[in-house]
Short mmCIF file of C-alpha atoms in Angstrom, two decimals:
data_model
loop_
_atom_site.label_atom_id
_atom_site.label_comp_id
_atom_site.label_asym_id
_atom_site.label_seq_id
_atom_site.Cartn_x
_atom_site.Cartn_y
_atom_site.Cartn_z
CA MET Y 1 0.00 0.00 0.00
CA ALA Y 2 1.46 3.37 -1.05
CA LEU Y 3 2.02 5.92 1.66
CA ASP Y 4 0.42 9.35 1.26
CA THR Y 5 3.03 12.05 0.83
CA ALA Y 6 2.54 15.78 1.18
CA PRO Y 7 2.74 17.64 -2.14
CA GLU Y 8 6.01 19.42 -2.74
CA LEU Y 9 5.87 23.18 -2.18
CA ASN Y 10 7.35 25.66 -4.60
CA SER Y 11 9.70 28.42 -3.42
CA LEU Y 12 6.73 30.65 -2.51
CA GLY Y 13 5.10 27.93 -0.42
CA PHE Y 14 2.37 26.70 -2.78
CA ALA Y 15 1.69 23.09 -3.71
CA LYS Y 16 1.67 23.69 -7.45
CA PRO Y 17 4.12 24.51 -10.23
CA PRO Y 18 5.47 28.07 -10.43
CA SER Y 19 3.78 28.50 -13.82
CA GLU Y 20 0.40 28.05 -12.11
CA THR Y 21 1.27 30.45 -9.26
CA ARG Y 22 0.47 34.10 -9.91
CA VAL Y 23 2.48 36.61 -7.91
CA VAL Y 24 2.05 40.38 -8.00
CA VAL Y 25 5.37 42.12 -7.41
CA ALA Y 26 5.28 45.63 -5.95
CA MET Y 27 7.89 47.37 -8.11
CA SER Y 28 9.28 50.70 -6.93
CA GLY Y 29 11.74 50.91 -9.81
CA GLY Y 30 14.74 50.29 -7.56
CA VAL Y 31 17.17 47.40 -7.70
CA ASP Y 32 15.56 45.42 -4.85
CA SER Y 33 12.04 45.02 -6.20
CA SER Y 34 13.42 44.67 -9.74
CA VAL Y 35 15.52 41.68 -8.64
CA VAL Y 36 12.48 40.12 -6.93
CA ALA Y 37 10.44 40.40 -10.12
CA ALA Y 38 13.26 39.13 -12.34
CA LYS Y 39 14.07 36.24 -9.99
CA LEU Y 40 10.48 35.03 -9.85
CA ALA Y 41 10.03 35.42 -13.60
CA GLU Y 42 13.24 33.43 -14.15
CA GLU Y 43 11.88 30.68 -11.87
CA GLY Y 44 8.81 30.43 -14.08
CA TYR Y 45 6.19 32.16 -11.93
CA ASP Y 46 3.24 34.01 -13.44
CA VAL Y 47 4.57 37.46 -12.52
CA VAL Y 48 2.56 40.68 -12.71
CA GLY Y 49 4.49 43.87 -11.92
CA VAL Y 50 2.67 46.82 -10.34
CA THR Y 51 4.14 50.26 -9.72
CA LEU Y 52 2.38 53.00 -7.76
CA GLN Y 53 2.45 56.62 -8.83
CA LEU Y 54 2.25 58.27 -5.44
CA TYR Y 55 2.52 61.94 -6.33
CA ASP Y 56 2.60 64.28 -9.31
CA HIS Y 57 4.44 62.62 -12.17
CA GLY Y 58 6.27 65.72 -13.38
CA ALA Y 59 7.39 66.83 -9.91
CA ALA Y 60 8.42 63.30 -9.03
CA LEU Y 61 10.54 63.04 -12.17
CA ALA Y 62 12.63 65.98 -11.03
CA LYS Y 63 13.23 64.56 -7.55
CA LYS Y 64 16.41 62.49 -7.37
CA GLY Y 65 16.83 59.78 -4.76
CA ALA Y 66 13.12 59.11 -4.24
CA CYS Y 67 11.14 55.92 -4.64
CA CYS Y 68 8.03 55.75 -6.84
CA ALA Y 69 9.21 58.79 -8.83
CA GLY Y 70 8.80 59.32 -12.56
CA ILE Y 71 12.15 57.83 -13.54
CA ASP Y 72 11.42 54.84 -11.28
CA ILE Y 73 8.17 54.12 -13.12
CA HIS Y 74 10.18 54.08 -16.33
CA ASP Y 75 12.80 51.75 -14.82
CA ALA Y 76 10.17 49.32 -13.50
CA ARG Y 77 8.50 49.19 -16.91
CA ARG Y 78 11.85 48.52 -18.56
CA VAL Y 79 12.58 45.57 -16.24
CA ALA Y 80 9.16 44.10 -17.04
CA GLU Y 81 9.88 44.40 -20.76
CA GLU Y 82 13.31 42.80 -20.37
CA MET Y 83 11.93 39.86 -18.36
CA ASN Y 84 8.74 39.58 -20.44
CA PHE Y 85 5.96 39.95 -17.86
CA PRO Y 86 3.04 42.42 -17.72
CA HIS Y 87 3.45 45.68 -15.81
CA TYR Y 88 0.84 48.16 -14.62
CA VAL Y 89 1.10 51.67 -13.18
CA LEU Y 90 -1.62 52.60 -10.71
CA ASP Y 91 -2.42 56.22 -9.82
CA TYR Y 92 -2.49 56.25 -6.02
CA GLU Y 93 -1.81 59.96 -5.66
CA ASN Y 94 -5.06 60.79 -3.85
CA ILE Y 95 -4.81 57.74 -1.59
CA PHE Y 96 -1.21 58.61 -0.71
CA GLN Y 97 -2.14 62.22 0.00
CA ASP Y 98 -5.00 61.26 2.30
CA ALA Y 99 -3.37 58.28 4.05
CA VAL Y 100 0.22 59.45 4.41
CA ILE Y 101 1.10 63.04 3.50
CA ASP Y 102 -1.74 64.81 5.36
CA GLU Y 103 -1.04 62.91 8.57
CA PHE Y 104 2.67 63.62 8.21
CA ALA Y 105 1.99 67.36 8.05
CA ASP Y 106 -0.50 67.35 10.93
CA SER Y 107 1.80 65.24 13.13
CA TYR Y 108 4.72 67.59 12.62
CA LEU Y 109 2.54 70.59 13.46
CA ALA Y 110 1.51 68.79 16.66
CA GLY Y 111 5.16 68.50 17.72
CA ALA Y 112 5.62 64.84 16.77
CA THR Y 113 8.27 63.24 14.56
CA PRO Y 114 6.30 60.95 12.22
CA VAL Y 115 7.60 58.03 10.13
CA PRO Y 116 5.57 58.21 6.89
CA CYS Y 117 7.31 55.17 5.35
CA ILE Y 118 5.60 52.98 7.96
CA ARG Y 119 2.20 54.52 7.22
CA CYS Y 120 2.80 54.03 3.49
CA ASN Y 121 3.46 50.31 3.99
CA GLU Y 122 0.52 49.98 6.37
CA ARG Y 123 -2.11 52.06 4.58
CA VAL Y 124 -1.13 51.92 0.91
CA LYS Y 125 1.20 49.09 -0.11
CA PHE Y 126 -0.03 46.40 2.29
CA LYS Y 127 -3.65 47.53 2.18
CA ASP Y 128 -4.90 48.97 -1.12
CA LEU Y 129 -2.17 47.44 -3.29
CA LEU Y 130 -2.56 44.09 -1.56
CA GLU Y 131 -6.30 44.14 -2.29
CA THR Y 132 -5.51 45.00 -5.91
CA ALA Y 133 -3.25 41.94 -6.04
CA LYS Y 134 -6.13 39.79 -4.84
CA ASP Y 135 -8.40 41.35 -7.48
CA LEU Y 136 -5.83 40.22 -10.06
CA ASP Y 137 -6.31 36.63 -8.78
CA ALA Y 138 -2.77 36.53 -7.39
CA ASP Y 139 -1.77 33.78 -4.99
CA CYS Y 140 0.51 36.19 -3.16
CA MET Y 141 2.26 39.58 -3.35
CA ALA Y 142 6.06 39.90 -3.23
CA THR Y 143 8.11 42.97 -2.31
CA GLY Y 144 11.79 43.90 -2.19
CA HIS Y 145 11.84 44.54 1.56
CA TYR Y 146 14.69 43.12 3.60
CA ILE Y 147 12.75 41.06 6.10
CA GLN Y 148 11.92 37.37 6.47
CA ARG Y 149 8.66 35.47 6.61
CA LYS Y 150 9.05 32.12 8.34
CA MET Y 151 6.48 29.44 9.10
CA GLY Y 152 5.99 28.90 12.83
CA ALA Y 153 3.88 26.54 14.89
CA THR Y 154 0.77 28.69 14.52
CA GLY Y 155 1.36 30.20 11.08
CA PRO Y 156 3.66 32.67 9.33
CA GLU Y 157 5.94 34.80 11.49
CA LEU Y 158 7.84 38.00 10.74
CA HIS Y 159 11.62 37.81 11.28
CA CYS Y 160 14.52 40.22 10.83
CA ALA Y 161 16.55 40.10 7.63
CA ALA Y 162 19.69 37.96 7.55
CA ASP Y 163 21.71 41.13 6.92
CA ALA Y 164 21.27 43.29 10.02
CA ASN Y 165 22.57 46.34 8.13
CA ARG Y 166 19.68 46.12 5.63
CA ASP Y 167 16.94 44.95 8.00
CA GLN Y 168 13.66 46.85 7.52
CA SER Y 169 11.67 45.37 10.40
CA TYR Y 170 11.25 48.80 12.03
CA PHE Y 171 9.23 49.94 9.02
CA LEU Y 172 7.08 46.79 8.79
CA PHE Y 173 5.97 46.15 12.38
CA SER Y 174 2.35 47.05 11.56
CA THR Y 175 2.01 44.17 9.07
CA THR Y 176 -0.99 42.15 10.27
CA PRO Y 177 -1.16 38.33 10.43
CA GLU Y 178 -3.73 38.41 7.60
CA GLN Y 179 -1.39 40.47 5.41
CA LEU Y 180 1.58 38.30 6.33
CA ALA Y 181 -0.29 35.23 5.07
CA PHE Y 182 -0.41 36.81 1.60
CA LEU Y 183 3.02 38.50 1.49
CA ARG Y 184 6.39 37.14 0.43
CA PHE Y 185 9.87 38.70 0.88
CA PRO Y 186 12.33 36.90 -1.42
CA LEU Y 187 15.37 39.02 -0.46
CA GLY Y 188 15.23 38.68 3.31
CA HIS Y 189 17.59 35.72 3.47
CA LEU Y 190 20.36 37.30 1.38
CA PRO Y 191 23.63 38.05 3.22
CA SER Y 192 24.11 41.57 1.82
CA LYS Y 193 22.97 44.22 -0.64
CA ASP Y 194 25.96 43.24 -2.78
CA ALA Y 195 24.31 39.86 -3.27
CA THR Y 196 21.19 41.62 -4.58
CA ARG Y 197 23.22 43.69 -7.03
CA GLU Y 198 25.04 40.54 -8.20
CA LEU Y 199 21.66 38.98 -9.00
CA ALA Y 200 20.64 42.14 -10.86
CA ALA Y 201 23.80 41.92 -12.96
CA GLN Y 202 23.20 38.20 -13.50
CA TYR Y 203 19.72 38.95 -14.88
CA GLY Y 204 21.15 41.77 -17.01
CA LEU Y 205 19.02 44.46 -15.39
CA ALA Y 206 19.79 48.06 -16.28
CA VAL Y 207 19.12 49.08 -12.64
CA ALA Y 208 21.91 46.84 -11.25
CA ASP Y 209 24.01 49.87 -10.21
CA LYS Y 210 21.14 52.25 -9.46
CA PRO Y 211 21.69 54.09 -6.15
CA ASP Y 212 19.40 53.38 -3.21
CA SER Y 213 16.58 55.82 -2.54
CA GLN Y 214 17.34 58.37 0.16
CA ASP Y 215 15.13 60.26 2.62
CA ILE Y 216 11.35 60.33 2.51
CA CYS Y 217 10.12 60.19 -1.08
CA PHE Y 218 8.12 63.44 -0.95
CA VAL Y 219 10.65 65.41 1.15
CA PRO Y 220 13.42 66.83 -1.08
CA ASN Y 221 16.84 66.90 0.62
CA GLY Y 222 15.36 65.94 3.97
CA ASN Y 223 13.95 69.45 4.50
CA TYR Y 224 10.77 68.56 6.38
CA ALA Y 225 9.93 72.13 7.39
CA SER Y 226 9.76 73.40 3.80
CA VAL Y 227 7.32 70.61 2.90
CA ILE Y 228 5.12 71.36 5.91
CA GLU Y 229 5.04 75.06 5.01
CA LYS Y 230 3.84 74.19 1.50
CA LEU Y 231 1.23 71.75 2.76
CA ARG Y 232 -0.02 73.98 5.59
CA PRO Y 233 0.74 77.62 4.63
CA GLY Y 234 0.90 79.93 7.61
CA ALA Y 235 0.68 77.09 10.14
CA ALA Y 236 4.19 77.65 11.50
CA GLU Y 237 4.10 80.40 14.13
CA PRO Y 238 7.08 82.04 15.85
CA GLY Y 239 7.70 81.62 19.54
CA GLU Y 240 10.32 81.40 22.27
CA ILE Y 241 13.27 79.10 22.83
CA VAL Y 242 13.19 78.40 26.56
CA HIS Y 243 15.71 76.66 28.80
CA ALA Y 244 14.29 73.86 30.97
CA ASP Y 245 15.04 76.05 33.99
CA GLY Y 246 12.69 78.75 32.64
CA ARG Y 247 15.15 81.19 31.05
CA VAL Y 248 14.13 82.61 27.67
CA LEU Y 249 17.16 82.16 25.39
CA GLY Y 250 15.85 83.36 22.07
CA THR Y 251 13.10 83.09 19.49
CA HIS Y 252 12.23 80.68 16.68
CA GLU Y 253 10.21 80.83 13.44
CA GLY Y 254 8.12 77.74 14.10
CA VAL Y 255 8.22 74.54 16.15
CA ILE Y 256 8.25 72.54 12.88
CA HIS Y 257 11.91 73.51 12.40
CA TYR Y 258 12.96 71.44 15.45
CA THR Y 259 13.00 67.81 16.55
CA ILE Y 260 13.58 66.13 19.91
CA GLY Y 261 17.30 65.54 20.46
CA GLN Y 262 18.42 68.25 18.02
CA ARG Y 263 21.61 70.07 18.98
CA ARG Y 264 22.78 71.96 15.89
CA GLY Y 265 21.00 74.91 14.34
CA LEU Y 266 19.13 76.00 17.46
CA GLY Y 267 19.86 79.68 16.85
CA ILE Y 268 21.09 80.37 20.39
CA GLY Y 269 24.84 80.95 20.32
CA GLY Y 270 27.17 82.19 23.02
CA LEU Y 271 26.28 79.59 25.65
CA SER Y 272 28.89 77.71 27.67
CA GLU Y 273 26.98 74.41 27.80
CA PRO Y 274 25.80 72.26 24.87
CA LEU Y 275 22.00 72.30 24.72
CA TYR Y 276 19.54 69.95 23.07
CA VAL Y 277 15.85 70.15 22.22
CA VAL Y 278 14.20 68.21 25.05
CA LYS Y 279 10.54 69.07 24.42
CA LEU Y 280 8.29 70.81 21.91
CA ASP Y 281 5.32 72.64 23.46
CA VAL Y 282 3.07 73.33 20.50
CA ASP Y 283 0.32 75.03 22.51
CA ALA Y 284 2.75 77.50 24.08
CA LYS Y 285 4.76 77.74 20.82
CA GLN Y 286 7.89 76.97 22.83
CA VAL Y 287 11.01 74.99 21.96
CA ILE Y 288 12.39 73.77 25.28
CA VAL Y 289 16.11 73.05 25.47
CA GLY Y 290 18.36 71.64 28.16
CA PRO Y 291 21.41 69.48 28.92
CA LYS Y 292 21.74 66.05 27.34
CA GLU Y 293 20.76 64.17 30.50
CA LEU Y 294 17.22 65.56 30.23
CA LEU Y 295 16.76 63.55 27.02
CA ALA Y 296 17.12 60.23 28.83
CA THR Y 297 13.96 58.28 29.65
CA ARG Y 298 13.06 54.71 30.55
CA ARG Y 299 9.26 54.77 30.28
CA VAL Y 300 7.66 54.85 26.84
CA PRO Y 301 3.87 54.95 26.37
CA VAL Y 302 2.81 53.13 23.19
CA ARG Y 303 -0.55 52.89 21.44
CA GLU Y 304 -2.05 51.59 18.15
CA ILE Y 305 -0.20 48.35 18.88
CA ASN Y 306 -0.10 45.59 16.28
CA TRP Y 307 0.67 42.35 18.13
CA LEU Y 308 2.36 39.52 16.21
CA GLY Y 309 3.30 37.30 19.15
CA GLU Y 310 1.55 34.18 20.38
CA GLY Y 311 -2.02 34.60 21.66
CA LYS Y 312 -3.07 38.05 22.82
CA MET Y 313 -0.68 40.65 24.18
CA THR Y 314 -2.92 40.92 27.25
CA ASP Y 315 -2.54 37.21 28.06
CA LYS Y 316 0.47 38.20 30.19
CA ALA Y 317 0.93 41.05 32.63
CA GLU Y 318 4.51 41.48 31.43
CA HIS Y 319 6.52 40.52 28.37
CA HIS Y 320 10.32 40.55 28.56
CA ILE Y 321 11.35 41.67 25.09
CA SER Y 322 13.73 43.93 23.17
CA VAL Y 323 12.58 47.13 21.51
CA LYS Y 324 13.74 49.65 18.93
CA VAL Y 325 12.65 53.24 19.50
CA ARG Y 326 14.40 54.55 16.35
CA SER Y 327 15.23 52.81 13.09
CA THR Y 328 18.95 53.55 13.40
CA ARG Y 329 19.38 52.19 16.94
CA PRO Y 330 19.89 48.57 17.99
CA PRO Y 331 17.19 46.80 20.03
CA ARG Y 332 17.35 47.36 23.80
CA GLU Y 333 16.02 45.06 26.52
CA ALA Y 334 12.69 46.15 27.95
CA ILE Y 335 9.54 45.08 29.76
CA LEU Y 336 6.22 45.45 27.95
CA ARG Y 337 3.21 45.97 30.24
CA PRO Y 338 -0.13 45.83 28.37
CA ILE Y 339 -2.86 48.30 29.30
CA SER Y 340 -5.30 47.08 26.65
CA GLU Y 341 -5.00 45.08 23.44
CA THR Y 342 -3.71 48.16 21.61
CA GLU Y 343 -1.98 50.18 24.35
CA ALA Y 344 0.93 49.49 26.68
CA GLU Y 345 3.80 50.98 28.63
CA VAL Y 346 7.32 49.95 27.76
CA GLU Y 347 9.98 50.14 30.46
CA LEU Y 348 13.52 50.24 29.09
CA LEU Y 349 16.07 48.47 31.28
CA SER Y 350 18.57 51.19 30.38
CA ALA Y 351 17.57 54.76 29.54
CA GLU Y 352 17.39 55.96 25.92
CA GLU Y 353 17.90 59.53 24.74
CA GLY Y 354 15.83 61.51 22.28
CA ILE Y 355 12.67 59.39 22.27
CA SER Y 356 10.02 61.35 20.41
CA PRO Y 357 6.24 61.13 20.02
CA GLY Y 358 5.36 60.01 16.50
CA GLN Y 359 8.21 57.50 16.28
CA ALA Y 360 7.59 53.76 16.34
CA CYS Y 361 8.46 51.40 19.17
CA VAL Y 362 9.03 47.95 17.67
CA PHE Y 363 9.00 44.74 19.71
CA TYR Y 364 11.44 41.83 19.24
CA GLU Y 365 11.80 38.42 20.82
CA THR Y 366 14.99 38.52 22.88
CA GLU Y 367 16.33 35.10 21.89
CA SER Y 368 15.41 34.98 18.21
CA SER Y 369 15.02 37.17 15.13
CA ARG Y 370 11.23 37.28 15.45
CA ILE Y 371 9.32 40.57 15.40
CA LEU Y 372 6.49 40.61 17.95
CA GLY Y 373 4.82 43.75 16.59
CA GLY Y 374 5.00 47.31 17.80
CA GLY Y 375 3.15 50.57 18.17
CA TRP Y 376 3.46 54.35 18.18
CA ILE Y 377 5.08 56.49 20.87
CA TRP Y 378 2.42 58.99 21.69
CA ARG Y 379 3.25 61.68 24.21
CA GLY Y 380 6.12 63.83 25.45
CA TYR Y 381 8.09 63.41 28.62
#
């Protein structure tokens, strides 16, 4: 009697040939997503490339170092032609404006330091674009993000990329279990970005040496204040620069020109001690500065939590985890104390400096590469 055997899975985890597996690839026009599309096409998958036009085509074309810009749409289309799969450009300008840019402007005016790339993944790419992929009868959607999807005991889990220098887990913590079931990240296991570029050269892609995108796509040269002033004319109001001890040290042209932890460009010279922005009081129109030690904090209130761990976050009174409070900093050991299913307090075992409302606080398992979710830091200290 023959024994039943489980059907062999293809590289995307489906029990059927690649040719019968349709995958929508989110193509930004950069080398990463181009390699994903080319790799899957080479493996024989039914690939459909989709690129989002997120803001005005003409203005985007003139902006160097951005993703989803005019030249990037051209590059994505060229890759699709080279690898012989269909490619579509979707106009998401209004969606992007409503879901990402408007909140970015309002958050800055409220004294926060937002991370629009996370909102773009959460509200545009992994929501509207993912639904479009399903409408195209895709089995899954693949992206060029450096992160890993691994199967665990209870389903797919989100894990850090093999290359810690390229890991994008901070920007993907809000990916839900339902989205994770449909998503694939073919680059997450690669040892380095050089390996990605080698694949691009192997496939003969014209974007093999294309530079990585820099800064936020709709913020030229990292000048946030100029963008806010265009989006919300007249919203920036002058006020006082005040020392934490109450001394008025000078004036400013708008709170939007400052961020928590900033030291340079404060406009208050002639002082013997180095001063940092320690708080932004929007209501009083004050930029509050003080010595570096005032930036340190151990307690971080977090809300809008997306939990990716086992069971419910509230199943335990405490979770001993590691957290990132900024994308450029390594995870630090912490204790997570749930308040509700979407709100918690994080206690850092060692103090961090420059924690700002509007930034993300991302949760990691301490003894593995697994991401347990995260949330948004929501008030000053």
